[in-house]
């Protein structure tokens, strides 16, 4: 989601066992849909074709898109290619060998939301792009490892940025992760940078969407004339990974892993 400062002051929901089960079910839809889309990614396919597959997957699983109609967003999912960072709109574009496609999927099932994103190489990508993808996914997992009771939101972002910076890359600062559950975007904001021990305290029952975007060049982004697509200011490529994660007594439970 788009970062707004100051952070929303509203309280952070603590989910009951029943609510958590419902979020888990929505998250499973997301995971399944991403797995199907990943299989379909190949040179020549149009992003609109992937959108149709996503819509069919949601329908089959008794769910619907969480992005379609969100502040007027026109897509069943977000598809962002190469220098597009997030919120790309599916259309006539055909994927080509060497592209990097980011699939960001939000599903709603029985009133609850799940949200995840992956970066998928189309065929063989340049080595620096393969490395970008690897470091971004590792950064997500470094952030997830901090999502446990007693830690703070800042611990998540700190771990993410530290991993990214250690590899000479930069995190995008204009978008943040977020709480999720009865809406796609709930408090708290989850920045991909931060200071350890700062921000809201993490407690069992919280559910967070953690979603680093990492660039090969500058961190700066701009929005295209379509009003949605965020691209890097310098045209360098970007990667994005996201999971929906529940904070439990035992630590992080990643809800959007494919089962
Ligand atoms: N993962 C994205 C986000 O949290 C999905 C929403 S895209 C939107 O911002 F276009 F619907 F906003
Ligand atoms: Co999200």
XYZ file of C-alpha atoms in Angstrom, residues 12-187:
176
model
C -4.356 -3.174 15.625
C -6.811 -6.086 15.564
C -6.060 -9.251 17.531
C -7.761 -12.123 15.724
C -9.780 -14.849 17.387
C -9.167 -18.474 16.470
C -12.202 -18.327 14.154
C -11.085 -15.134 12.448
C -7.603 -16.536 11.992
C -9.060 -19.637 10.348
C -10.996 -17.422 7.928
C -7.910 -15.358 7.061
C -6.001 -18.616 6.598
C -8.628 -19.756 4.093
C -8.400 -16.490 2.121
C -4.619 -16.708 2.193
C -4.795 -20.263 0.839
C -6.782 -18.972 -2.138
C -4.010 -16.463 -2.783
C -1.300 -19.115 -2.549
C -3.128 -21.462 -4.912
C -3.780 -18.687 -7.410
C -0.137 -17.621 -7.405
C 0.950 -21.220 -7.947
C -1.342 -21.477 -10.973
C -0.178 -18.165 -12.412
C 3.465 -19.091 -11.926
C 2.887 -22.189 -14.050
C 1.343 -20.066 -16.781
C 4.116 -17.459 -17.013
C 5.987 -17.863 -20.303
C 7.137 -15.721 -23.230
C 4.216 -14.564 -25.368
C 1.470 -14.705 -22.758
C -0.449 -11.453 -22.277
C -0.824 -10.037 -18.792
C -4.574 -10.019 -19.530
C -4.403 -13.813 -19.975
C -2.894 -14.127 -16.497
C -5.672 -11.904 -15.158
C -8.299 -14.243 -16.622
C -6.596 -17.213 -14.977
C -6.594 -15.393 -11.638
C -10.289 -14.538 -11.916
C -11.077 -18.169 -12.736
C -8.992 -19.373 -9.787
C -10.771 -17.034 -7.369
C -14.172 -18.127 -8.674
C -13.337 -21.821 -8.424
C -12.250 -21.345 -4.805
C -15.342 -19.400 -3.754
C -13.451 -16.131 -3.500
C -13.116 -12.851 -5.362
C -10.403 -10.331 -6.148
C -9.532 -7.887 -3.393
C -7.946 -5.391 -5.785
C -10.730 -5.058 -8.387
C -12.611 -1.843 -7.587
C -10.286 -0.873 -4.731
C -10.318 2.951 -5.036
C -11.250 2.216 -8.643
C -8.311 -0.114 -9.365
C -9.343 -1.944 -12.573
C -7.506 -5.289 -12.298
C -8.229 -8.714 -10.795
C -4.627 -8.590 -9.585
C -1.603 -6.328 -9.991
C 0.929 -7.333 -12.653
C 4.101 -5.251 -12.810
C 6.899 -5.928 -15.294
C 10.630 -5.038 -15.155
C 10.934 -1.375 -14.056
C 7.330 -1.381 -12.862
C 7.462 -1.675 -9.075
C 3.859 -2.289 -7.993
C 0.213 -1.750 -9.016
C 0.699 -2.455 -12.729
C -2.610 -3.012 -14.537
C -3.121 -6.198 -16.601
C -3.562 -5.534 -20.310
C -2.372 -6.384 -23.806
C 1.344 -6.504 -22.960
C 2.973 -9.806 -23.880
C 5.704 -11.121 -21.606
C 9.060 -11.655 -23.295
C 12.032 -13.896 -22.572
C 14.209 -12.208 -19.934
C 11.398 -10.144 -18.384
C 10.737 -10.093 -14.646
C 7.016 -10.221 -13.835
C 5.625 -9.386 -10.399
C 2.260 -10.962 -9.532
C 0.498 -9.343 -6.560
C -2.649 -11.226 -5.579
C -5.315 -10.250 -3.040
C -8.303 -12.549 -2.463
C -11.436 -12.051 -0.378
C -13.241 -15.094 0.950
C -16.155 -14.916 3.393
C -15.256 -11.309 4.136
C -11.592 -11.946 4.992
C -8.496 -10.995 3.012
C -5.197 -12.610 2.051
C -2.378 -10.886 0.131
C 0.867 -12.149 -1.400
C 3.236 -11.304 -4.225
C 6.016 -13.065 -6.115
C 8.571 -12.042 -8.717
C 8.788 -14.575 -11.531
C 11.570 -14.606 -14.151
C 10.265 -15.159 -17.684
C 12.666 -17.767 -19.031
C 16.250 -16.777 -18.375
C 16.921 -13.335 -16.862
C 20.184 -11.387 -16.612
C 22.356 -12.521 -13.658
C 21.892 -9.200 -11.831
C 18.119 -9.630 -12.112
C 18.290 -13.193 -10.798
C 20.316 -11.864 -7.872
C 17.790 -9.051 -7.290
C 15.029 -11.642 -7.062
C 16.994 -13.822 -4.670
C 17.960 -10.955 -2.347
C 14.388 -9.592 -2.272
C 12.917 -12.960 -1.327
C 15.606 -13.448 1.317
C 14.801 -9.974 2.677
C 11.136 -10.910 2.990
C 12.120 -13.988 4.997
C 14.482 -11.943 7.167
C 11.522 -9.684 7.942
C 9.194 -12.623 8.596
C 11.697 -14.047 11.100
C 11.200 -10.900 13.206
C 7.394 -11.221 13.227
C 7.066 -12.684 16.696
C 5.583 -11.601 20.039
C 7.702 -9.103 21.963
C 9.314 -7.656 18.848
C 8.249 -4.362 17.300
C 7.242 -3.357 13.779
C 10.594 -1.604 13.408
C 12.421 -4.910 13.861
C 10.796 -6.223 10.684
C 11.769 -3.278 8.515
C 15.233 -3.119 10.000
C 15.926 -6.766 9.144
C 14.622 -6.273 5.614
C 16.658 -3.185 4.838
C 19.797 -4.548 6.470
C 19.723 -7.612 4.236
C 19.051 -5.548 1.125
C 21.748 -2.984 1.899
C 24.263 -5.735 2.635
C 23.868 -6.741 -1.005
C 24.213 -3.208 -2.352
C 20.535 -2.836 -3.252
C 17.852 -0.395 -2.068
C 14.344 -0.784 -0.665
C 11.488 1.339 -1.977
C 10.269 3.711 0.747
C 7.060 4.959 -0.870
C 5.118 1.760 -0.182
C 4.676 -0.220 3.000
C 3.316 -3.535 4.198
C 0.181 -3.480 6.325
C -2.131 -5.183 8.722
C -4.728 -7.338 6.958
C -7.888 -9.241 7.846
C -11.350 -7.746 7.439
C -9.880 -5.233 4.991
C -6.912 -5.415 2.629
C -5.219 -2.537 4.416
C -5.494 -2.243 8.180
C -3.178 -0.776 10.788
